[in-house]
Short mmCIF file of C-alpha atoms and ligand atoms in Angstrom, two decimals:
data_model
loop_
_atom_site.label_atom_id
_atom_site.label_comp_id
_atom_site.label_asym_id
_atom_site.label_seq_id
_atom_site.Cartn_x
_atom_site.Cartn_y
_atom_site.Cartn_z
CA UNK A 1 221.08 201.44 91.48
CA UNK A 2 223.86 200.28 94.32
CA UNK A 3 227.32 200.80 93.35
CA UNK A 4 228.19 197.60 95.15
CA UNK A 5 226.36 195.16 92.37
CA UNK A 6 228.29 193.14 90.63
CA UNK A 7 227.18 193.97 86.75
CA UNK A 8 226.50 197.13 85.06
CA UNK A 9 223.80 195.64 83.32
CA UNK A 10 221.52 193.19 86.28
CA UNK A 11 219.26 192.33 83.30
CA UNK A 12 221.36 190.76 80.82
CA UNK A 13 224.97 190.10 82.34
CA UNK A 14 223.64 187.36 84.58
CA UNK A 15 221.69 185.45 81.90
CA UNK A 16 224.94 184.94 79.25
CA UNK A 17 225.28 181.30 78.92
CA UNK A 18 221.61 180.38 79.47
CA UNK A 19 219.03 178.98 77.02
CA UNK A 20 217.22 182.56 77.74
CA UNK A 21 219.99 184.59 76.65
CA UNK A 22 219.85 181.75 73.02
CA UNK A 23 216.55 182.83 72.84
CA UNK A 24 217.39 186.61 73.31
CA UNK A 25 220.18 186.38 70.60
CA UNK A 26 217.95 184.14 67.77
CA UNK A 27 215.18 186.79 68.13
CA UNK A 28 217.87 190.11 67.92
CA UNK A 29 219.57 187.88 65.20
CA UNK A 30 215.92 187.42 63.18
CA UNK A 31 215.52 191.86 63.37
CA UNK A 32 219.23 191.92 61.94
CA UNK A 33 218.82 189.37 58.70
CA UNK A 34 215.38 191.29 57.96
CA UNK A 35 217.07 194.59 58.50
CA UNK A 36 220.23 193.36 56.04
CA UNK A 37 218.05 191.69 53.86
CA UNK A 38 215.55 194.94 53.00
CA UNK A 39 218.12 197.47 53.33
CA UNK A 40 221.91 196.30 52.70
CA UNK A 41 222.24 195.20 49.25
CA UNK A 42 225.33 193.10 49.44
CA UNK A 43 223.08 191.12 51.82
CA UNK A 44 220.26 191.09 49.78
CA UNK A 45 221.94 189.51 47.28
CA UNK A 46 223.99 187.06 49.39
CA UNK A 47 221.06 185.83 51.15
CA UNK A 48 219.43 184.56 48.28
CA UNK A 49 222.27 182.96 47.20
CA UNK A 50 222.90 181.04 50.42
CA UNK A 51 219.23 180.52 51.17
CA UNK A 52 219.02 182.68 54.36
CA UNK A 53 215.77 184.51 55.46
CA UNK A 54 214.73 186.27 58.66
CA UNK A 55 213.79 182.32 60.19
CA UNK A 56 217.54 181.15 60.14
CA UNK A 57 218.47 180.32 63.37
CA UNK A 58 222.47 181.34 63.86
CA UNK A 59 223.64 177.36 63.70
CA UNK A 60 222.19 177.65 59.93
CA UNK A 61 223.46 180.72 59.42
CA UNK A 62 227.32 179.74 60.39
CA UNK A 63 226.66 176.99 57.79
CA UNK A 64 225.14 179.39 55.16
CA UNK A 65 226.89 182.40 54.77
CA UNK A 66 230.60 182.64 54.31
CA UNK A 67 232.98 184.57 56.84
CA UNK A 68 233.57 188.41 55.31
CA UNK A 69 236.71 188.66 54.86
CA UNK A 70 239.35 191.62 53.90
CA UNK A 71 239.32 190.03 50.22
CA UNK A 72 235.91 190.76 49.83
CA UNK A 73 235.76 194.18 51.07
CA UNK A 74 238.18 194.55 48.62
CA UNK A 75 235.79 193.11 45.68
CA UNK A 76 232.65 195.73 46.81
CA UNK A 77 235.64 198.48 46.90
CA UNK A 78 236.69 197.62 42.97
CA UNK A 79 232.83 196.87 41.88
CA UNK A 80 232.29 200.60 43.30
CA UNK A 81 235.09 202.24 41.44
CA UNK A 82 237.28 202.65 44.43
CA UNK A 83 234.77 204.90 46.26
CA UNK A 84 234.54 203.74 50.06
CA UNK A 85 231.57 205.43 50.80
CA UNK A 86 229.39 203.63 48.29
CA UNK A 87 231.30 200.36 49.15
CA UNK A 88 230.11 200.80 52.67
CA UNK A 89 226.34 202.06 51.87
CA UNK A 90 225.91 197.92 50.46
CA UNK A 91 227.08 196.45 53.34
CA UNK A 92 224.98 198.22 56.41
CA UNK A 93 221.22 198.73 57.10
CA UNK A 94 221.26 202.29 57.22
CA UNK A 95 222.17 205.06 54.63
CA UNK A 96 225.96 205.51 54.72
CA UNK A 97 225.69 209.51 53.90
CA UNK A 98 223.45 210.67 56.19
CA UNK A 99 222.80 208.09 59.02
CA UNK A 100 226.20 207.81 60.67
CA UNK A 101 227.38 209.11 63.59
CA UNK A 102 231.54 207.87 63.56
CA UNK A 103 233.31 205.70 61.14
CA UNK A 104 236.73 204.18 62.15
CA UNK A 105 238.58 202.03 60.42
CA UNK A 106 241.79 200.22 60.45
CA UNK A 107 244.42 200.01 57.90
CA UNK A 108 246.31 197.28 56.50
CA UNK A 109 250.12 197.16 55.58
CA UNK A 110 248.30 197.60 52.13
CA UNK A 111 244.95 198.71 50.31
CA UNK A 112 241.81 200.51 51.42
CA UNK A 113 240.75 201.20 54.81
CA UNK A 114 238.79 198.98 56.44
CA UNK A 115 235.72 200.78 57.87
CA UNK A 116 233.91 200.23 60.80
CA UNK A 117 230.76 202.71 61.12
CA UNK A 118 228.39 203.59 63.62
CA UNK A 119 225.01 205.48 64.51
CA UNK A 120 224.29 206.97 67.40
CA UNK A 121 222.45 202.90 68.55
CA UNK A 122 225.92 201.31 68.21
CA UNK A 123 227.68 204.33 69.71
CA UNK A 124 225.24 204.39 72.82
CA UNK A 125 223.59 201.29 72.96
CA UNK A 126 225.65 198.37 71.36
CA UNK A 127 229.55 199.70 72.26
CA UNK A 128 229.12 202.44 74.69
CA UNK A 129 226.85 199.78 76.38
CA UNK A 130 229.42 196.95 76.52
CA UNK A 131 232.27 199.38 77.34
CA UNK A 132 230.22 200.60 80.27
CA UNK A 133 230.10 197.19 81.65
CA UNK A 134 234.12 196.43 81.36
CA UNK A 135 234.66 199.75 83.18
CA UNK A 136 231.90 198.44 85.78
CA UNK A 137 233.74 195.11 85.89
CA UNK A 138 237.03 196.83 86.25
CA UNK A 139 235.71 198.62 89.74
CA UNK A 140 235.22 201.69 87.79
CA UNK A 141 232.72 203.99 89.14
CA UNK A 142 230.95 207.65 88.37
CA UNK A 143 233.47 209.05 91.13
CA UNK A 144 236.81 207.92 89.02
CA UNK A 145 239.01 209.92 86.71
CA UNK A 146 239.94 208.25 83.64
CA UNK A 147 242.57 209.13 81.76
CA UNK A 148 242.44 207.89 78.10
CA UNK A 149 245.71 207.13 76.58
CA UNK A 150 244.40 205.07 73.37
CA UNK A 151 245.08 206.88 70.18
CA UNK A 152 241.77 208.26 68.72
CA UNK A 153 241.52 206.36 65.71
CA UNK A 154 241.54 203.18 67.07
CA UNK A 155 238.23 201.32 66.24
CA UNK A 156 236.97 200.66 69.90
CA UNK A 157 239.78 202.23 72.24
CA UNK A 158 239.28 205.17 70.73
CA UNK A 159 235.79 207.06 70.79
CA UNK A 160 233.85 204.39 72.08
CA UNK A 161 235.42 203.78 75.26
CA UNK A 162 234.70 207.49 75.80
CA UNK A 163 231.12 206.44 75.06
CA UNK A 164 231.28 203.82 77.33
CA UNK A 165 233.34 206.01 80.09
CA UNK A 166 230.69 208.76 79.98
CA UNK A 167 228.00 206.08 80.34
CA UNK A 168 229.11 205.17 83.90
CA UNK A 169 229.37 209.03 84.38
CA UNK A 170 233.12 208.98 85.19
CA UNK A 171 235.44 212.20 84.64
CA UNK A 172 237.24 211.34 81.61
CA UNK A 173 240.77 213.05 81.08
CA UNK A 174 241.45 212.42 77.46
CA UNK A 175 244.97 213.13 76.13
CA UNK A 176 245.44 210.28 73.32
CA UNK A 177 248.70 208.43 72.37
CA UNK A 178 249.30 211.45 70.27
CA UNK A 179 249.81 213.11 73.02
CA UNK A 180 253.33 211.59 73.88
CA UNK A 181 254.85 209.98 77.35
CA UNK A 182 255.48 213.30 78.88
CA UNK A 183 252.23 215.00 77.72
CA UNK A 184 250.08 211.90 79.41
CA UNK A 185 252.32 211.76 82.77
CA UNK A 186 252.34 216.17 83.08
CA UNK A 187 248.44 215.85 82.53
CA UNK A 188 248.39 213.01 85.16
CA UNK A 189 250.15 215.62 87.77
CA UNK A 190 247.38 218.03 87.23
CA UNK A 191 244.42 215.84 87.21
CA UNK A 192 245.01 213.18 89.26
CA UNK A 193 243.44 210.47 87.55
CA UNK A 194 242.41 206.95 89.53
CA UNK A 195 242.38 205.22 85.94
CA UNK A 196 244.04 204.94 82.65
CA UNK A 197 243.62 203.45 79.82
CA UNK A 198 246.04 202.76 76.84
CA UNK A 199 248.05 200.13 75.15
CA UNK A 200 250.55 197.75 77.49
CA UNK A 201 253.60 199.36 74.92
CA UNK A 202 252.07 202.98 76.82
CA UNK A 203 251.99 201.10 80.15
CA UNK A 204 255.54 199.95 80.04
CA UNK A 205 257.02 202.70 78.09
CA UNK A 206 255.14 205.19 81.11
CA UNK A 207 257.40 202.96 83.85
CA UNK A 208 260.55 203.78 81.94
CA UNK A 209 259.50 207.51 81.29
CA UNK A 210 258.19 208.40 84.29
CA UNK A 211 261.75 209.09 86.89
CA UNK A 212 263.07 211.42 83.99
CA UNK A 213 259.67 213.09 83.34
CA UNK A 214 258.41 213.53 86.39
CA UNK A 215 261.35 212.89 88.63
CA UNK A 216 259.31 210.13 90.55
CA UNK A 217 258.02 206.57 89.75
CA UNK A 218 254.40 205.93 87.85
CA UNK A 219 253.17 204.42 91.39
CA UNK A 220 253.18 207.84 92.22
CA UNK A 221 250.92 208.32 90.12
CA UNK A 222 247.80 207.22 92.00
CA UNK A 223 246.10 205.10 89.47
CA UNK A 224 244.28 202.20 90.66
CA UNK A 225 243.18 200.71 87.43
CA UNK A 226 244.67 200.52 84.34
CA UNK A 227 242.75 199.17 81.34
CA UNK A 228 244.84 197.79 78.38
CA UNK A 229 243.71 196.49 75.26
CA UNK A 230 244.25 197.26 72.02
CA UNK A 231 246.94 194.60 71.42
CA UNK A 232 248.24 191.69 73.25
CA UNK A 233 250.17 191.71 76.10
CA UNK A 234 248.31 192.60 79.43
CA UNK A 235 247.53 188.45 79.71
CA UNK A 236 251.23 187.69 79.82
CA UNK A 237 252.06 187.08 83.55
CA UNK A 238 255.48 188.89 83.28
CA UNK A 239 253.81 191.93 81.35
CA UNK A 240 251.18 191.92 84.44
CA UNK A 241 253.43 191.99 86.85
CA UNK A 242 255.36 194.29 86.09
CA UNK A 243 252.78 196.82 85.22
CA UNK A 244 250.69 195.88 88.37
CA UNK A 245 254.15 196.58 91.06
CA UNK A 246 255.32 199.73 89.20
CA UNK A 247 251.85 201.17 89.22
CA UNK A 248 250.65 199.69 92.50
CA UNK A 249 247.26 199.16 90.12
CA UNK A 250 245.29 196.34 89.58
CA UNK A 251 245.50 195.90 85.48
CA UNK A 252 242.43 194.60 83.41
CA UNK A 253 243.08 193.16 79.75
CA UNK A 254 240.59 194.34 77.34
CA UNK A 255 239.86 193.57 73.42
CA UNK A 256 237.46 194.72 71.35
CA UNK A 257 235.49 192.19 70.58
CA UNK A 258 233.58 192.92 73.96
CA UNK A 259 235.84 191.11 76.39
CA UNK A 260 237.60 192.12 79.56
CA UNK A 261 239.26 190.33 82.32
CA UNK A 262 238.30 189.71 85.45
CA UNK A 263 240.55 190.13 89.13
CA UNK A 264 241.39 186.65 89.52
CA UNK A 265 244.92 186.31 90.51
CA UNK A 266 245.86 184.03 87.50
CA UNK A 267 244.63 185.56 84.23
CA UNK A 268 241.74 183.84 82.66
CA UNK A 269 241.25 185.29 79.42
CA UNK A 270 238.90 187.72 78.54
CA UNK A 271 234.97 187.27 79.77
CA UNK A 272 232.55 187.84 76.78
CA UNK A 273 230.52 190.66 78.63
CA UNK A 274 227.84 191.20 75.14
CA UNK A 275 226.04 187.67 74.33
CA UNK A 276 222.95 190.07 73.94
CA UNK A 277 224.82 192.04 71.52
CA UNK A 278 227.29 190.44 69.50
CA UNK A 279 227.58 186.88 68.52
CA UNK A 280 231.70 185.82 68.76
CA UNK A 281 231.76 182.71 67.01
CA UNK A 282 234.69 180.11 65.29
CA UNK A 283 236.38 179.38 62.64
CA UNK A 284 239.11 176.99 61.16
CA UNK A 285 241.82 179.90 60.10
CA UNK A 286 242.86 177.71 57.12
CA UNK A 287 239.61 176.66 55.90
CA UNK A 288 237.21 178.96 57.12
CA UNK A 289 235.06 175.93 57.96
CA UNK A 290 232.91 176.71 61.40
CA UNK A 291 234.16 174.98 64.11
CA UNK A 292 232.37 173.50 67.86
CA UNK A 293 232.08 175.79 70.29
CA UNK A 294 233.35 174.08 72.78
CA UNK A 295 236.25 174.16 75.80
CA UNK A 296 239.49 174.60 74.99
CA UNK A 297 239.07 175.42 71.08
CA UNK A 298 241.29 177.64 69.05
CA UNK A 299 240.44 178.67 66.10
CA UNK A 300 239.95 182.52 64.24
CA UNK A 301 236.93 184.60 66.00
CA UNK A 302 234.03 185.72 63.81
CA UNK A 303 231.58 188.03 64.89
CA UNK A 304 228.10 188.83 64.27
CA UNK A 305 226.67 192.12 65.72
CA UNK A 306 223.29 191.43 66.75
CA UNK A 307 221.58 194.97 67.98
CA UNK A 308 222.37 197.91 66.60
CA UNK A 309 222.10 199.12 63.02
CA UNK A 310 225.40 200.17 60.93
CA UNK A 311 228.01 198.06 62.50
CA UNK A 312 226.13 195.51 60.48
CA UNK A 313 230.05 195.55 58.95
CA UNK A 314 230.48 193.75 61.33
CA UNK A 315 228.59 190.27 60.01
CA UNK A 316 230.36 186.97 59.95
CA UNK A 317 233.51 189.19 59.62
CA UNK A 318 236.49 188.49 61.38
CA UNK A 319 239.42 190.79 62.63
CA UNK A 320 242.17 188.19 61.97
CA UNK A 321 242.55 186.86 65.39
CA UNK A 322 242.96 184.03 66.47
CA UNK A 323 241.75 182.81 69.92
CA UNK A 324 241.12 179.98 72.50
CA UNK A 325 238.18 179.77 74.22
CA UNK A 326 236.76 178.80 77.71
CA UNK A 327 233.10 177.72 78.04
CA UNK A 328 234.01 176.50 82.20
CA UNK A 329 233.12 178.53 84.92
CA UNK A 330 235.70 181.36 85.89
CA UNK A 331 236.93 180.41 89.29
CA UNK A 332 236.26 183.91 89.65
CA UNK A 333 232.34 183.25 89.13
CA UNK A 334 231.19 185.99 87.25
CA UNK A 335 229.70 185.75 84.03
CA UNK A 336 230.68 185.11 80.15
CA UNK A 337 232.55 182.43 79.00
CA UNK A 338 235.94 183.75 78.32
CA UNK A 339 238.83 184.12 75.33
CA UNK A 340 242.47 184.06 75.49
CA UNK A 341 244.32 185.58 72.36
CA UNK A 342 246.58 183.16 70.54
CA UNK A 343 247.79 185.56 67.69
CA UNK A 344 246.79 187.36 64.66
CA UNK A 345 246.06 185.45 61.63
CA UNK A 346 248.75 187.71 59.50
CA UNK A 347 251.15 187.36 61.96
CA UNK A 348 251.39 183.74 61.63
CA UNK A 349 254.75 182.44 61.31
CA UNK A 350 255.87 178.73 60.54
CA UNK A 351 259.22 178.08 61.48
CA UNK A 352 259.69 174.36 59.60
CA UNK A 353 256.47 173.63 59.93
CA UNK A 354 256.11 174.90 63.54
CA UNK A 355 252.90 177.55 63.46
CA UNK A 356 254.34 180.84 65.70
CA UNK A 357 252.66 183.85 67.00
CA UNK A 358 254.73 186.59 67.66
CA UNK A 359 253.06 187.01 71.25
CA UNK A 360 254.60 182.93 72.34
CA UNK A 361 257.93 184.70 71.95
CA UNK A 362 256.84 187.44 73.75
CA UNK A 363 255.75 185.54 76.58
CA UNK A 364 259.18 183.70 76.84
CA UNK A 365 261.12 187.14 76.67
CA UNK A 366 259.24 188.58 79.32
CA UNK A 367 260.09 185.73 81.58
CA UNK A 368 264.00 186.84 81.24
CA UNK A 369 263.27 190.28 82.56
CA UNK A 370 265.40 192.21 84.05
CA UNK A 371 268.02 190.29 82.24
CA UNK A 372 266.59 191.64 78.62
CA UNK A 373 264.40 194.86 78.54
CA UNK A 374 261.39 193.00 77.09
CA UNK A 375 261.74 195.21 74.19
CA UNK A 376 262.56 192.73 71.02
CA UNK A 377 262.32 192.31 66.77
CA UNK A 378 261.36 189.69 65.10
CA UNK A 379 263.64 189.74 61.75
CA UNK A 380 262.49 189.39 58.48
CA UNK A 381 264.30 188.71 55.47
CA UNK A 382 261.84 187.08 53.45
CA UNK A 383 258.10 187.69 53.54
CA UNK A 384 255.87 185.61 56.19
CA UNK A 385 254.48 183.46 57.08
CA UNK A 386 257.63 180.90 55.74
CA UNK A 387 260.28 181.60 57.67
CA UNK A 388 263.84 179.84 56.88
CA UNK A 389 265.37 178.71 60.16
CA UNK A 390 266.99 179.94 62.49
CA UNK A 391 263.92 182.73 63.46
CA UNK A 392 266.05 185.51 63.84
CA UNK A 393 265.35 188.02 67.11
CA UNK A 394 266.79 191.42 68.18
CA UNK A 395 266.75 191.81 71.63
CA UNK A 396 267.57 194.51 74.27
CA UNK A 397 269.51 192.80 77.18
CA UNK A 398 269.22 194.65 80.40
CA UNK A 399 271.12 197.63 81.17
CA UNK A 400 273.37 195.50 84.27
CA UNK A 401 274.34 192.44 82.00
CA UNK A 402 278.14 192.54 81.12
CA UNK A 403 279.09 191.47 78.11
CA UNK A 404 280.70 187.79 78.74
CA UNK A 405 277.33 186.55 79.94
CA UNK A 406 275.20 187.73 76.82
CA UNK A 407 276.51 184.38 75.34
CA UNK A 408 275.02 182.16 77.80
CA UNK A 409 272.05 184.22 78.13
CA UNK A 410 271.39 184.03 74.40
CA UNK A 411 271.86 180.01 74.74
CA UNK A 412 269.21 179.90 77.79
CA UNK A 413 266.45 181.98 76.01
CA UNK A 414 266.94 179.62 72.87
CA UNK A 415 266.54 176.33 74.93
CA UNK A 416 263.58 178.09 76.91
CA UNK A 417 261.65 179.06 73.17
CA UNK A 418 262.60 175.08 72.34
CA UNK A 419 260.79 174.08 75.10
CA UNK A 420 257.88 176.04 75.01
CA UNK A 421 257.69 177.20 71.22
CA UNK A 422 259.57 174.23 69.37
CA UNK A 423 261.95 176.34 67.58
CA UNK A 424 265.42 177.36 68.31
CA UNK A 425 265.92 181.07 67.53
CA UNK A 426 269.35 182.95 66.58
CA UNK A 427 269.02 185.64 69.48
CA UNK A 428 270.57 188.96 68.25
CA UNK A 429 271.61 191.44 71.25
CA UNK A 430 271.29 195.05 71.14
CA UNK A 431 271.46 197.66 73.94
CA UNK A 432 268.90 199.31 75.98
CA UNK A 433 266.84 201.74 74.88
CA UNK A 434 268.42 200.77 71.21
CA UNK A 435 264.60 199.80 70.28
CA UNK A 436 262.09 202.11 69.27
CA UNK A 437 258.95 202.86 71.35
CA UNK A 438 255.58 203.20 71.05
CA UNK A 439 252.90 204.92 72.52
CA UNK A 440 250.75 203.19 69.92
CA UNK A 441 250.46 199.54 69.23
CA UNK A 442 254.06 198.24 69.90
CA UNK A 443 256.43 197.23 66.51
CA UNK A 444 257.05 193.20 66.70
CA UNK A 445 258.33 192.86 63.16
CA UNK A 446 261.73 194.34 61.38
CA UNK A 447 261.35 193.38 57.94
CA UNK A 448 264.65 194.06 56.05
CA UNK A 449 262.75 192.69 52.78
CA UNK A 450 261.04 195.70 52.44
CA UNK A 451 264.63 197.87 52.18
CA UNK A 452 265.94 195.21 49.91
ZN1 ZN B 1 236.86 185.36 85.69
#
């Protein structure tokens, strides 16, 4: 096939949206119910109770059966004596102990791991398949070098963007956020890679690193593409920017929930690139109540994995974000309607009544750069989401700021979050380099209650 189409996939990418691709994802759906039905027995069980069978269509179904949340995984845990394994073997298709090719999983703050497993179908078809098509999207081709920068255990960054990389048949380089800054930019030197991938906090903590590590800038580098995902940050304008110049790269935003960005100048959000594979779907975060999928809508993303056999942990179960979507055509015409993260559900904070996201005050930060660092806390003292004004922040000023204008600075930042945030935060200055990095997912919270 030509290297100069514009999808991975010419059989499916160009039909999302259509009443074919509906058809494509009732049918898939109808395999998966029958599938959960005979062979998952939290499902079995579940289905009767909510009336399902292998003819609900998915508007029934997001009706029917109730979003799986973290408090129920918790309830299978208990009812299986703590023992994850079993817990998991009632929730998929497949046997748990012998069918499985990966399990990742993500932990909370507190309690069990949350697993996500996979067979070889998921691995290959269902996430290597829709990771394929982001690199694809991303200009990625079999003659690139990638060098992946996401820590291993991460759910989708981790192994199954390999999948996905070795799909297209690109070189991949992995070195892993274990690694460390000056592992990732020595193994750069050697192997020249066109690509990376990694968290923004790698991204921007590489620009910093790189003059003392290498003794030259990362647009030395030679990357062309950088793909970030694995938290927010690569759709904030200032974040792009500055990642874009000091790399001399074009930067794609990715998320797991199968979405990537596309090169239109503005950021759009993320394009849904697998309607044939996964269903993303809506919720009210509060009540859980499904919501219209419609233009402009925020609300916490569900998903539904229609093909594929194990990550059938992954139905009507949400990752605690919460997102807007876009059902209008990109400007940039390709297809898959699109998704712009608002915040995660546990990161919610309301300031007097005000709903905040730590990524808002992120975005407002980043616009005083190079007056701050970009680097910044949000303070703690009581647990969230109730915060007692004034929202306390820690933030790095810039390293050429002298001290009589920190002051004035501090007052200009507050009016700017008033403006665009409704709250008026007590800005707290430290000095450069006083915050801690990450080559992980990058720390927003300090929360002194913990040490209390
Ligand atoms: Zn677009």
């Amino acid at each position: 096939m030509k290297d100069d189409r514009p999808y991975w996939n010419m059989e499916m990418e160009p039909k999302f949206n259509t009443p074919e691709m509906r058809e494509i994802q009732e049918t898939k759906l109808r395999g998966k119910l029958k599938a959960l039905r005979e062979r998952a027995p939290y499902y079995t069980k579940l289905f009767k109770q909510c009336g399902v069978n292998e003819k609900t269509s998915f508007e029934e179904l997001r009706r029917a059966i109730p979003v799986f949340t973290k408090a129920d995984w918790r309830e299978i845990v208990k009812a299986h004596n703590g023992d994850i394994l079993e817990a998991m073997d009632q929730i998929i298709p497949v046997n748990a102990y012998e069918d499985l090719y990966l399990v990742a999983s993500t932990t909370g703050t507190t309690g069990e791991p949350e697993p996500y497993p996979f067979t070889q179908k998921d691995l290959w078809d269902v996430y290597g398949e829709a990771l394929a098509r982001y690199n694809w999207r991303a200009g990625l081709r079999s003659n690139d070098r990638m060098l992946h920068c996401f820590a291993l255990s991460m759910v989708i960054a981790g192994i199954p963007t390999l999948i996905g990389a070795f799909k297209l048949g690109c070189m991949v380089i992995p070195v892993g956020a274990e690694g460390g800054t000056e592992r990732i930019l020595k193994t750069a030197g050697y192997y020249k890679p066109t690509a990376l991938m990694g968290t923004p906090s790698l991204a921007l903590y590489l620009i910093e690193k790189a003059p003392e590590a290498l003794g030259a800038d990362v647009g030395k580098m030679g990357i062309k593409t950088i793909l970030c995902g694995g938290e927010p940050g690569a759709g904030l304008p200032e974040v792009r920017r500055r990642i874009e110049s000091a790399f001399g790269c074009k930067l794609f935003d990715v998320g797991g929930a199968l979405g990537i960005s596309c090169d239109h100048q503005e950021y759009q959000g993320l394009h849904q690139v697998g309607d044939d594979l996964m269903i993303l779907d809506l919720v009210d975060p509060d009540t859980k109540e499904p919501l219209p999928f419609e233009n402009g809508r925020k609300g916490e993303m569900v998903l539904t994995t229609i093909d594929g056999d194990a990550f059938g942990g992954a139905f009507r179960r949400s990752p605690g974000d919460i997102i807007q979507i876009f059902t209008d055509p990109c400007p940039c015409g390709r297809s898959g309607f699109r998704y712009k993260f608002v915040g995660r559900v546990d990161d919610m904070l309301k300031v007097k009544g005000v709903m905040v996201y730590p990524d808002m005050i992120r975005k407002v930060i980043e616009s005083f750069v190079p007056q701050v660092t970009g680097q910044f806390r949000i303070v703690l003292d009581e647990p969230p989401p109730r915060v007692v004004p004034p929202l306390k922040l820690k933030v790095e000023h810039g390293a050429d700021i002298p001290e009589n204008k920190l002051k004035g600075l501090a007052s200009e930042m507050a009016e700017a979050m008033s403006k665009d945030i409704k709250i008026r935060p007590e800005i707290i200055w430290v000095s450069p380099n006083e915050l801690e990095r990450s080559t992980y997912k990058g720390k927003v919270f300090e929360k002194t209650y913990e040490n209390k």
